[in-house]
């Protein structure tokens, strides 16, 4: 069941450096929210806070509230391990498990959480691969190692793997950064499909991409949220002069 | 003119540099080959006298000029395998801890301590084995084994303190840093995005280690274990000091025995003629075995399609050279 994401007055520190400064932002359910901004502006940190992945690194501190649906993810009742199952994540570099086959990569999450047994596993794997638009390309050889696929196929495999555990929210950290234009196009098509069933938050450096696939765009600069708006209006008529400057440097 | 002169000058310098390094590299190869040749040639008389029966008979009697390597071969295999059996869980556990669990700031000092173990001279391990471990085993663990499991041939008493068990435990400690350092290096070579991908699926740290880190490092870990095995097989001084040096087929772990290396060390000073040649035949055998083990280990590190091993291989070989194993 898809859920929206609500970020309220969220701040984040690496040691003494504050990289996210009091950001409030909602990612509406079943829409694509794009986070744009220069490298090191804190957008990836913000993204990785939504599944509490940042907690794996010591010396970090977070303040404020992030809610998925109605539930505060930082409340004591939430186990980060369980939270991460509910929040799928796609990384910049395609990361299929190199020792596992295409099939086992998708089944990894199912087996991890005991979500399917016996014949059901194969059905779920096929469904996820179809959803990730990869089934036709791999169905003849599901036993081949996932790492032998092309970069774009690997990224779709990672999406299938994340789909298998039925997340409520999809986080994508520059998912096309290492792909060629064709691979990028296919991932973008896929994201447009996925948003019918999931809430998607995507970090991207590519402003064309943000304008093509997102419903809402947020501009982050030096850890601050400068502007957020419906994508069309955001790109056509930015309200903040800093947004306009950023857009014109990059696009113009 | 200037340009031509510079090209010529630097050309000669490049040329000299080229030949100096080439000479050094060839010299090294020549050295290894000549060591192997000399040892092999000098072992020829023993080979002519005994042939394959050197490998199948178990009487080692310098007085009667009768030499069979079975006790030493078995002693070598048993101590090395036992050492590896003890060291493997400890080293892999330590490597996982250092690579996956300990905070970044503690990793360096702790790794350094582990690597210090490799810097302790063999003879010091031998002394420790003789004066600390052996007495403790004699009255402690060894005595317990002899008392309660003594009816099993492999634990038959008396508990002497020195023998197969003591040698194996000393060897286990000596191979621990090699296996830990190299398998830890391989684990750290696993791309961070694989860890994060597994965490993002909702895996616990334990699941990340057992389902991602260990499976994708298994080739490199196998290589590390083989290097440890090679080291255990070749270790001479420390083993000689604690194994009891008896040319008997080791049946009980509590009984004294002999390895190939310890046999060479303990008898070489008084050996001549056929006896000396027999020891050199043993040395040829030892050299060949460790060479083969190292080649297999290298195959594990350089195996294609193992990107994990490939990323770590540079540092692995650097470590190897530093440890001289």
Tab-separated table of N, CA, C and O in Angstrom, chain B residues 210-318:
chain	number	residue	atom	x	y	z
B	210	UNK	N	26.284	-12.637	6.174
B	210	UNK	CA	26.191	-14.032	5.737
B	210	UNK	C	25.653	-14.171	4.319
B	210	UNK	O	25.981	-15.134	3.635
B	211	UNK	N	24.848	-13.225	3.862
B	211	UNK	CA	24.235	-13.397	2.542
B	211	UNK	C	24.907	-12.572	1.449
B	211	UNK	O	24.693	-12.827	0.258
B	212	UNK	N	25.673	-11.564	1.815
B	212	UNK	CA	26.331	-10.760	0.773
B	212	UNK	C	27.853	-10.783	0.924
B	212	UNK	O	28.565	-11.150	-0.003
B	213	UNK	N	28.339	-10.387	2.093
B	213	UNK	CA	29.788	-10.218	2.252
B	213	UNK	C	30.527	-11.546	2.086
B	213	UNK	O	31.431	-11.669	1.249
B	214	UNK	N	30.130	-12.560	2.869
B	214	UNK	CA	30.857	-13.830	2.793
B	214	UNK	C	30.711	-14.508	1.432
B	214	UNK	O	31.719	-14.921	0.847
B	215	UNK	N	29.488	-14.610	0.865
B	215	UNK	CA	29.401	-15.264	-0.452
B	215	UNK	C	30.195	-14.538	-1.532
B	215	UNK	O	30.814	-15.175	-2.375
B	216	UNK	N	30.202	-13.194	-1.502
B	216	UNK	CA	30.935	-12.548	-2.590
B	216	UNK	C	32.432	-12.481	-2.312
B	216	UNK	O	33.197	-12.093	-3.181
B	217	UNK	N	32.873	-12.853	-1.109
B	217	UNK	CA	34.322	-12.904	-0.864
B	217	UNK	C	34.836	-14.324	-0.819
B	217	UNK	O	35.999	-14.534	-0.470
B	218	UNK	N	34.002	-15.317	-1.128
B	218	UNK	CA	34.418	-16.692	-0.819
B	218	UNK	C	35.673	-17.121	-1.576
B	218	UNK	O	36.510	-17.824	-1.035
B	219	UNK	N	35.804	-16.645	-2.802
B	219	UNK	CA	36.994	-17.010	-3.565
B	219	UNK	C	38.255	-16.455	-2.900
B	219	UNK	O	39.250	-17.168	-2.729
B	220	UNK	N	38.194	-15.189	-2.508
B	220	UNK	CA	39.340	-14.574	-1.849
B	220	UNK	C	39.630	-15.211	-0.497
B	220	UNK	O	40.789	-15.372	-0.105
B	221	UNK	N	38.569	-15.585	0.215
B	221	UNK	CA	38.768	-16.235	1.516
B	221	UNK	C	39.429	-17.600	1.311
B	221	UNK	O	40.337	-17.974	2.060
B	222	UNK	N	38.994	-18.322	0.271
B	222	UNK	CA	39.620	-19.615	-0.028
B	222	UNK	C	41.109	-19.412	-0.300
B	222	UNK	O	41.949	-20.170	0.186
B	223	UNK	N	41.447	-18.361	-1.051
B	223	UNK	CA	42.850	-18.053	-1.313
B	223	UNK	C	43.602	-17.768	-0.026
B	223	UNK	O	44.718	-18.258	0.191
B	224	UNK	N	42.975	-16.986	0.870
B	224	UNK	CA	43.612	-16.649	2.142
B	224	UNK	C	43.873	-17.913	2.970
B	224	UNK	O	44.935	-18.074	3.571
B	225	UNK	N	42.890	-18.834	2.969
B	225	UNK	CA	43.051	-20.077	3.727
B	225	UNK	C	44.202	-20.903	3.156
B	225	UNK	O	44.986	-21.497	3.900
B	226	UNK	N	44.308	-20.926	1.827
B	226	UNK	CA	45.391	-21.687	1.210
B	226	UNK	C	46.757	-21.093	1.561
B	226	UNK	O	47.714	-21.824	1.825
B	227	UNK	N	46.829	-19.746	1.565
B	227	UNK	CA	48.099	-19.128	1.950
B	227	UNK	C	48.437	-19.479	3.400
B	227	UNK	O	49.593	-19.737	3.745
B	228	UNK	N	47.409	-19.503	4.247
B	228	UNK	CA	47.613	-19.910	5.637
B	228	UNK	C	48.104	-21.348	5.709
B	228	UNK	O	49.037	-21.674	6.450
B	229	UNK	N	47.492	-22.199	4.894
B	229	UNK	CA	47.893	-23.609	4.852
B	229	UNK	C	49.354	-23.732	4.424
B	229	UNK	O	50.136	-24.474	5.027
B	230	UNK	N	49.718	-22.967	3.393
B	230	UNK	CA	51.098	-22.990	2.907
B	230	UNK	C	52.067	-22.596	4.005
B	230	UNK	O	53.119	-23.203	4.193
B	231	UNK	N	51.657	-21.573	4.747
B	231	UNK	CA	52.520	-21.096	5.820
B	231	UNK	C	52.654	-22.160	6.912
B	231	UNK	O	53.746	-22.409	7.441
B	232	UNK	N	51.549	-22.814	7.253
B	232	UNK	CA	51.561	-23.841	8.302
B	232	UNK	C	52.418	-25.034	7.885
B	232	UNK	O	53.137	-25.606	8.697
B	233	UNK	N	52.334	-25.384	6.606
B	233	UNK	CA	53.110	-26.529	6.127
B	233	UNK	C	54.606	-26.229	6.160
B	233	UNK	O	55.421	-27.074	6.507
B	234	UNK	N	54.965	-24.997	5.842
B	234	UNK	CA	56.376	-24.655	5.714
B	234	UNK	C	57.049	-24.233	7.008
B	234	UNK	O	58.272	-24.180	7.077
B	235	UNK	N	56.254	-23.933	8.047
B	235	UNK	CA	56.852	-23.421	9.284
B	235	UNK	C	57.784	-24.468	9.914
B	235	UNK	O	57.423	-25.623	10.077
B	236	UNK	N	58.987	-24.031	10.280
B	236	UNK	CA	59.972	-24.998	10.761
B	236	UNK	C	60.313	-24.827	12.240
B	236	UNK	O	60.063	-25.723	13.058
B	237	UNK	N	60.868	-23.668	12.591
B	237	UNK	CA	61.465	-23.519	13.918
B	237	UNK	C	60.472	-23.739	15.055
B	237	UNK	O	60.680	-24.574	15.937
B	238	UNK	N	59.358	-23.010	15.002
B	238	UNK	CA	58.404	-23.096	16.107
B	238	UNK	C	57.900	-24.520	16.270
B	238	UNK	O	57.780	-25.023	17.396
B	239	UNK	N	57.644	-25.187	15.134
B	239	UNK	CA	57.143	-26.567	15.206
B	239	UNK	C	58.211	-27.480	15.796
B	239	UNK	O	57.931	-28.309	16.669
B	240	UNK	N	59.448	-27.314	15.326
B	240	UNK	CA	60.534	-28.155	15.826
B	240	UNK	C	60.632	-28.070	17.344
B	240	UNK	O	60.919	-29.061	18.022
B	241	UNK	N	60.341	-26.866	17.880
B	241	UNK	CA	60.504	-26.670	19.315
B	241	UNK	C	59.413	-27.337	20.145
B	241	UNK	O	59.630	-27.640	21.320
B	242	UNK	N	58.241	-27.573	19.555
B	242	UNK	CA	57.137	-28.073	20.388
B	242	UNK	C	56.553	-29.412	19.951
B	242	UNK	O	55.651	-29.925	20.606
B	243	UNK	N	57.046	-29.995	18.849
B	243	UNK	CA	56.365	-31.198	18.357
B	243	UNK	C	56.960	-32.476	18.940
B	243	UNK	O	56.358	-33.550	18.872
B	244	UNK	N	58.148	-32.405	19.553
B	244	UNK	CA	58.704	-33.594	20.198
B	244	UNK	C	59.649	-34.380	19.318
B	244	UNK	O	60.364	-35.260	19.791
B	245	UNK	N	59.667	-34.099	18.040
B	245	UNK	CA	60.615	-34.681	17.083
B	245	UNK	C	60.782	-36.186	17.194
B	245	UNK	O	61.864	-36.712	17.438
B	246	UNK	N	59.697	-36.919	17.026
B	246	UNK	CA	59.768	-38.379	16.990
B	246	UNK	C	59.318	-38.837	15.612
B	246	UNK	O	58.243	-38.463	15.165
B	247	UNK	N	60.146	-39.633	14.953
B	247	UNK	CA	59.800	-40.066	13.602
B	247	UNK	C	58.806	-41.220	13.621
B	247	UNK	O	59.089	-42.316	13.185
B	248	UNK	N	57.654	-40.929	14.143
B	248	UNK	CA	56.625	-41.959	14.262
B	248	UNK	C	55.366	-41.465	13.547
B	248	UNK	O	55.117	-40.264	13.483
B	249	UNK	N	54.599	-42.419	13.042
B	249	UNK	CA	53.322	-42.020	12.452
B	249	UNK	C	52.440	-41.491	13.563
B	249	UNK	O	52.208	-42.180	14.564
B	250	UNK	N	51.987	-40.235	13.458
B	250	UNK	CA	51.212	-39.658	14.555
B	250	UNK	C	49.825	-40.271	14.602
B	250	UNK	O	49.050	-40.153	13.653
B	251	UNK	N	49.531	-40.951	15.705
B	251	UNK	CA	48.191	-41.511	15.891
B	251	UNK	C	47.458	-40.659	16.917
B	251	UNK	O	46.389	-40.126	16.665
B	252	UNK	N	48.086	-40.474	18.078
B	252	UNK	CA	47.470	-39.643	19.114
B	252	UNK	C	47.920	-38.194	18.944
B	252	UNK	O	49.083	-37.907	18.651
B	253	UNK	N	46.976	-37.272	19.148
B	253	UNK	CA	47.314	-35.847	19.067
B	253	UNK	C	48.206	-35.433	20.223
B	253	UNK	O	48.841	-34.384	20.194
B	254	UNK	N	48.231	-36.269	21.282
B	254	UNK	CA	49.036	-35.917	22.449
B	254	UNK	C	50.470	-36.442	22.337
B	254	UNK	O	51.316	-36.117	23.155
B	255	UNK	N	50.711	-37.259	21.301
B	255	UNK	CA	52.028	-37.885	21.178
B	255	UNK	C	52.972	-37.000	20.367
B	255	UNK	O	52.539	-36.198	19.550
B	256	UNK	N	54.292	-37.134	20.604
B	256	UNK	CA	55.251	-36.398	19.789
B	256	UNK	C	55.262	-36.933	18.362
B	256	UNK	O	54.939	-38.093	18.125
B	257	UNK	N	55.644	-36.077	17.419
B	257	UNK	CA	55.686	-36.482	16.014
B	257	UNK	C	56.744	-35.649	15.304
B	257	UNK	O	57.657	-35.112	15.957
B	258	UNK	N	56.621	-35.521	14.004
B	258	UNK	CA	57.607	-34.811	13.208
B	258	UNK	C	56.897	-34.256	11.969
B	258	UNK	O	56.015	-34.917	11.442
B	259	UNK	N	57.276	-33.064	11.533
B	259	UNK	CA	56.801	-32.604	10.222
B	259	UNK	C	58.003	-32.592	9.294
B	259	UNK	O	59.147	-32.730	9.752
B	260	UNK	N	57.749	-32.406	7.999
B	260	UNK	CA	58.871	-32.366	7.057
B	260	UNK	C	59.860	-31.272	7.446
B	260	UNK	O	61.069	-31.487	7.505
B	261	UNK	N	59.297	-30.081	7.729
B	261	UNK	CA	60.171	-28.956	8.049
B	261	UNK	C	60.931	-29.202	9.344
B	261	UNK	O	62.134	-28.922	9.439
B	262	UNK	N	60.239	-29.738	10.359
B	262	UNK	CA	60.915	-29.921	11.650
B	262	UNK	C	61.960	-31.027	11.551
B	262	UNK	O	63.002	-30.981	12.207
B	263	UNK	N	61.701	-32.024	10.697
B	263	UNK	CA	62.678	-33.088	10.494
B	263	UNK	C	63.960	-32.531	9.867
B	263	UNK	O	65.074	-32.846	10.289
B	264	UNK	N	63.787	-31.677	8.866
B	264	UNK	CA	64.956	-31.070	8.219
B	264	UNK	C	65.748	-30.257	9.237
B	264	UNK	O	66.964	-30.389	9.376
B	265	UNK	N	65.046	-29.416	9.980
B	265	UNK	CA	65.725	-28.546	10.946
B	265	UNK	C	66.454	-29.363	12.003
B	265	UNK	O	67.603	-29.082	12.353
B	266	UNK	N	65.808	-30.417	12.510
B	266	UNK	CA	66.410	-31.109	13.642
B	266	UNK	C	67.545	-32.052	13.229
B	266	UNK	O	68.401	-32.352	14.038
B	267	UNK	N	67.543	-32.520	11.970
B	267	UNK	CA	68.590	-33.493	11.609
B	267	UNK	C	69.659	-32.931	10.681
B	267	UNK	O	70.716	-33.531	10.517
B	268	UNK	N	69.386	-31.793	10.070
B	268	UNK	CA	70.316	-31.245	9.085
B	268	UNK	C	71.750	-31.045	9.616
B	268	UNK	O	72.713	-31.382	8.939
B	269	UNK	N	71.905	-30.538	10.854
B	269	UNK	CA	73.267	-30.259	11.331
B	269	UNK	C	74.167	-31.491	11.377
B	269	UNK	O	75.378	-31.376	11.207
B	270	UNK	N	73.613	-32.674	11.607
B	270	UNK	CA	74.467	-33.864	11.726
B	270	UNK	C	74.403	-34.773	10.509
B	270	UNK	O	74.952	-35.871	10.539
B	271	UNK	N	73.710	-34.319	9.468
B	271	UNK	CA	73.492	-35.228	8.341
B	271	UNK	C	74.597	-35.134	7.307
B	271	UNK	O	75.181	-34.073	7.096
B	272	UNK	N	74.921	-36.268	6.684
B	272	UNK	CA	75.833	-36.264	5.534
B	272	UNK	C	75.466	-37.421	4.619
B	272	UNK	O	74.639	-38.284	4.964
B	273	UNK	N	76.079	-37.416	3.425
B	273	UNK	CA	75.834	-38.462	2.418
B	273	UNK	C	74.338	-38.700	2.162
B	273	UNK	O	73.590	-37.780	1.941
B	274	UNK	N	73.937	-39.957	2.248
B	274	UNK	CA	72.569	-40.312	1.886
B	274	UNK	C	71.540	-39.659	2.811
B	274	UNK	O	70.464	-39.248	2.383
B	275	UNK	N	71.899	-39.535	4.074
B	275	UNK	CA	71.007	-38.892	5.045
B	275	UNK	C	70.717	-37.452	4.630
B	275	UNK	O	69.569	-37.001	4.583
B	276	UNK	N	71.775	-36.747	4.266
B	276	UNK	CA	71.647	-35.359	3.822
B	276	UNK	C	70.792	-35.284	2.560
B	276	UNK	O	69.900	-34.446	2.424
B	277	UNK	N	71.077	-36.209	1.659
B	277	UNK	CA	70.324	-36.235	0.413
B	277	UNK	C	68.845	-36.517	0.663
B	277	UNK	O	67.960	-35.939	0.019
B	278	UNK	N	68.568	-37.396	1.616
B	278	UNK	CA	67.175	-37.699	1.946
B	278	UNK	C	66.470	-36.461	2.497
B	278	UNK	O	65.311	-36.174	2.166
B	279	UNK	N	67.186	-35.688	3.326
B	279	UNK	CA	66.598	-34.449	3.863
B	279	UNK	C	66.322	-33.463	2.734
B	279	UNK	O	65.310	-32.764	2.730
B	280	UNK	N	67.242	-33.417	1.743
B	280	UNK	CA	67.036	-32.497	0.627
B	280	UNK	C	65.898	-32.960	-0.273
B	280	UNK	O	65.193	-32.143	-0.862
B	281	UNK	N	65.715	-34.273	-0.351
B	281	UNK	CA	64.554	-34.777	-1.091
B	281	UNK	C	63.269	-34.335	-0.396
B	281	UNK	O	62.291	-33.931	-1.038
B	282	UNK	N	63.311	-34.390	0.922
B	282	UNK	CA	62.184	-33.892	1.710
B	282	UNK	C	61.952	-32.399	1.425
B	282	UNK	O	60.806	-31.942	1.290
B	283	UNK	N	63.067	-31.668	1.331
B	283	UNK	CA	62.970	-30.231	1.061
B	283	UNK	C	62.359	-29.973	-0.317
B	283	UNK	O	61.537	-29.065	-0.489
B	284	UNK	N	62.785	-30.778	-1.314
B	284	UNK	CA	62.221	-30.637	-2.663
B	284	UNK	C	60.715	-30.841	-2.619
B	284	UNK	O	59.938	-30.092	-3.219
B	285	UNK	N	60.319	-31.865	-1.880
B	285	UNK	CA	58.902	-32.184	-1.727
B	285	UNK	C	58.146	-31.013	-1.083
B	285	UNK	O	57.092	-30.583	-1.561
B	286	UNK	N	58.737	-30.492	-0.021
B	286	UNK	CA	58.120	-29.383	0.711
B	286	UNK	C	57.972	-28.167	-0.196
B	286	UNK	O	56.921	-27.515	-0.240
B	287	UNK	N	59.047	-27.860	-0.921
B	287	UNK	CA	59.063	-26.734	-1.856
B	287	UNK	C	57.949	-26.906	-2.885
B	287	UNK	O	57.159	-25.991	-3.138
B	288	UNK	N	57.867	-28.112	-3.451
B	288	UNK	CA	56.862	-28.359	-4.493
B	288	UNK	C	55.449	-28.206	-3.941
B	288	UNK	O	54.586	-27.591	-4.574
B	289	UNK	N	55.227	-28.747	-2.742
B	289	UNK	CA	53.874	-28.671	-2.167
B	289	UNK	C	53.474	-27.220	-1.920
B	289	UNK	O	52.391	-26.781	-2.307
B	290	UNK	N	54.376	-26.449	-1.287
B	290	UNK	CA	54.007	-25.061	-0.994
B	290	UNK	C	53.862	-24.257	-2.284
B	290	UNK	O	53.009	-23.384	-2.385
B	291	UNK	N	54.678	-24.585	-3.294
B	291	UNK	CA	54.561	-23.897	-4.582
B	291	UNK	C	53.184	-24.142	-5.177
B	291	UNK	O	52.497	-23.206	-5.622
B	292	UNK	N	52.756	-25.402	-5.164
B	292	UNK	CA	51.450	-25.745	-5.736
B	292	UNK	C	50.334	-25.040	-4.972
B	292	UNK	O	49.415	-24.457	-5.557
B	293	UNK	N	50.448	-25.046	-3.627
B	293	UNK	CA	49.405	-24.399	-2.827
B	293	UNK	C	49.333	-22.909	-3.139
B	293	UNK	O	48.256	-22.338	-3.297
B	294	UNK	N	50.499	-22.278	-3.278
B	294	UNK	CA	50.498	-20.851	-3.586
B	294	UNK	C	49.946	-20.573	-4.973
B	294	UNK	O	49.286	-19.555	-5.194
B	295	UNK	N	50.220	-21.471	-5.921
B	295	UNK	CA	49.678	-21.294	-7.269
B	295	UNK	C	48.155	-21.395	-7.248
B	295	UNK	O	47.466	-20.596	-7.892
B	296	UNK	N	47.640	-22.360	-6.488
B	296	UNK	CA	46.177	-22.492	-6.407
B	296	UNK	C	45.586	-21.240	-5.754
B	296	UNK	O	44.567	-20.704	-6.191
B	297	UNK	N	46.270	-20.753	-4.699
B	297	UNK	CA	45.794	-19.535	-4.034
B	297	UNK	C	45.758	-18.376	-5.022
B	297	UNK	O	44.796	-17.614	-5.086
B	298	UNK	N	46.826	-18.265	-5.836
B	298	UNK	CA	46.885	-17.190	-6.831
B	298	UNK	C	45.726	-17.322	-7.811
B	298	UNK	O	45.111	-16.330	-8.199
B	299	UNK	N	45.414	-18.566	-8.181
B	299	UNK	CA	44.303	-18.779	-9.106
B	299	UNK	C	43.001	-18.268	-8.484
B	299	UNK	O	42.181	-17.648	-9.139
B	300	UNK	N	42.836	-18.487	-7.180
B	300	UNK	CA	41.636	-18.003	-6.510
B	300	UNK	C	41.568	-16.477	-6.536
B	300	UNK	O	40.510	-15.894	-6.695
B	301	UNK	N	42.729	-15.824	-6.377
B	301	UNK	CA	42.714	-14.359	-6.342
B	301	UNK	C	42.507	-13.755	-7.725
B	301	UNK	O	41.901	-12.709	-7.868
B	302	UNK	N	43.042	-14.440	-8.753
B	302	UNK	CA	42.997	-13.833	-10.079
B	302	UNK	C	41.873	-14.371	-10.937
B	302	UNK	O	41.743	-14.000	-12.081
B	303	UNK	N	41.070	-15.279	-10.357
B	303	UNK	CA	39.979	-15.860	-11.123
B	303	UNK	C	39.141	-14.755	-11.764
B	303	UNK	O	38.732	-13.818	-11.108
B	304	UNK	N	38.829	-14.880	-13.063
B	304	UNK	CA	37.990	-13.865	-13.693
B	304	UNK	C	36.571	-13.938	-13.144
B	304	UNK	O	36.201	-14.933	-12.520
B	305	UNK	N	35.825	-12.896	-13.360
B	305	UNK	CA	34.422	-12.789	-12.951
B	305	UNK	C	34.269	-12.630	-11.444
B	305	UNK	O	33.176	-12.511	-10.955
B	306	UNK	N	35.378	-12.632	-10.736
B	306	UNK	CA	35.273	-12.365	-9.301
B	306	UNK	C	35.763	-10.950	-9.080
B	306	UNK	O	36.887	-10.724	-8.675
B	307	UNK	N	34.907	-9.973	-9.353
B	307	UNK	CA	35.372	-8.592	-9.268
B	307	UNK	C	35.821	-8.250	-7.866
B	307	UNK	O	36.660	-7.404	-7.654
B	308	UNK	N	35.252	-8.934	-6.894
B	308	UNK	CA	35.611	-8.649	-5.505
B	308	UNK	C	37.069	-9.008	-5.257
B	308	UNK	O	37.854	-8.202	-4.769
B	309	UNK	N	37.409	-10.229	-5.680
B	309	UNK	CA	38.792	-10.644	-5.511
B	309	UNK	C	39.704	-9.738	-6.323
B	309	UNK	O	40.788	-9.373	-5.892
B	310	UNK	N	39.228	-9.349	-7.515
B	310	UNK	CA	40.065	-8.537	-8.396
B	310	UNK	C	40.387	-7.186	-7.764
B	310	UNK	O	41.516	-6.711	-7.852
B	311	UNK	N	39.421	-6.570	-7.110
B	311	UNK	CA	39.698	-5.260	-6.529
B	311	UNK	C	40.678	-5.382	-5.371
B	311	UNK	O	41.412	-4.460	-5.088
B	312	UNK	N	40.668	-6.526	-4.716
B	312	UNK	CA	41.512	-6.644	-3.526
B	312	UNK	C	42.879	-7.219	-3.844
B	312	UNK	O	43.770	-7.159	-3.026
B	313	UNK	N	43.063	-7.732	-5.062
B	313	UNK	CA	44.250	-8.541	-5.285
B	313	UNK	C	45.549	-7.742	-5.128
B	313	UNK	O	46.517	-8.256	-4.604
B	314	UNK	N	45.530	-6.479	-5.557
B	314	UNK	CA	46.746	-5.685	-5.444
B	314	UNK	C	47.254	-5.664	-4.020
B	314	UNK	O	48.377	-6.032	-3.730
B	315	UNK	N	46.357	-5.288	-3.125
B	315	UNK	CA	46.788	-5.172	-1.738
B	315	UNK	C	47.097	-6.543	-1.149
B	315	UNK	O	47.939	-6.671	-0.286
B	316	UNK	N	46.398	-7.564	-1.639
B	316	UNK	CA	46.664	-8.903	-1.135
B	316	UNK	C	48.104	-9.296	-1.419
B	316	UNK	O	48.823	-9.764	-0.542
B	317	UNK	N	48.534	-9.040	-2.665
B	317	UNK	CA	49.900	-9.425	-2.991
B	317	UNK	C	50.909	-8.536	-2.283
B	317	UNK	O	51.986	-8.983	-1.913
B	318	UNK	N	50.536	-7.294	-2.077
B	318	UNK	CA	51.436	-6.416	-1.321
B	318	UNK	C	51.643	-6.978	0.081
B	318	UNK	O	52.759	-7.064	0.578
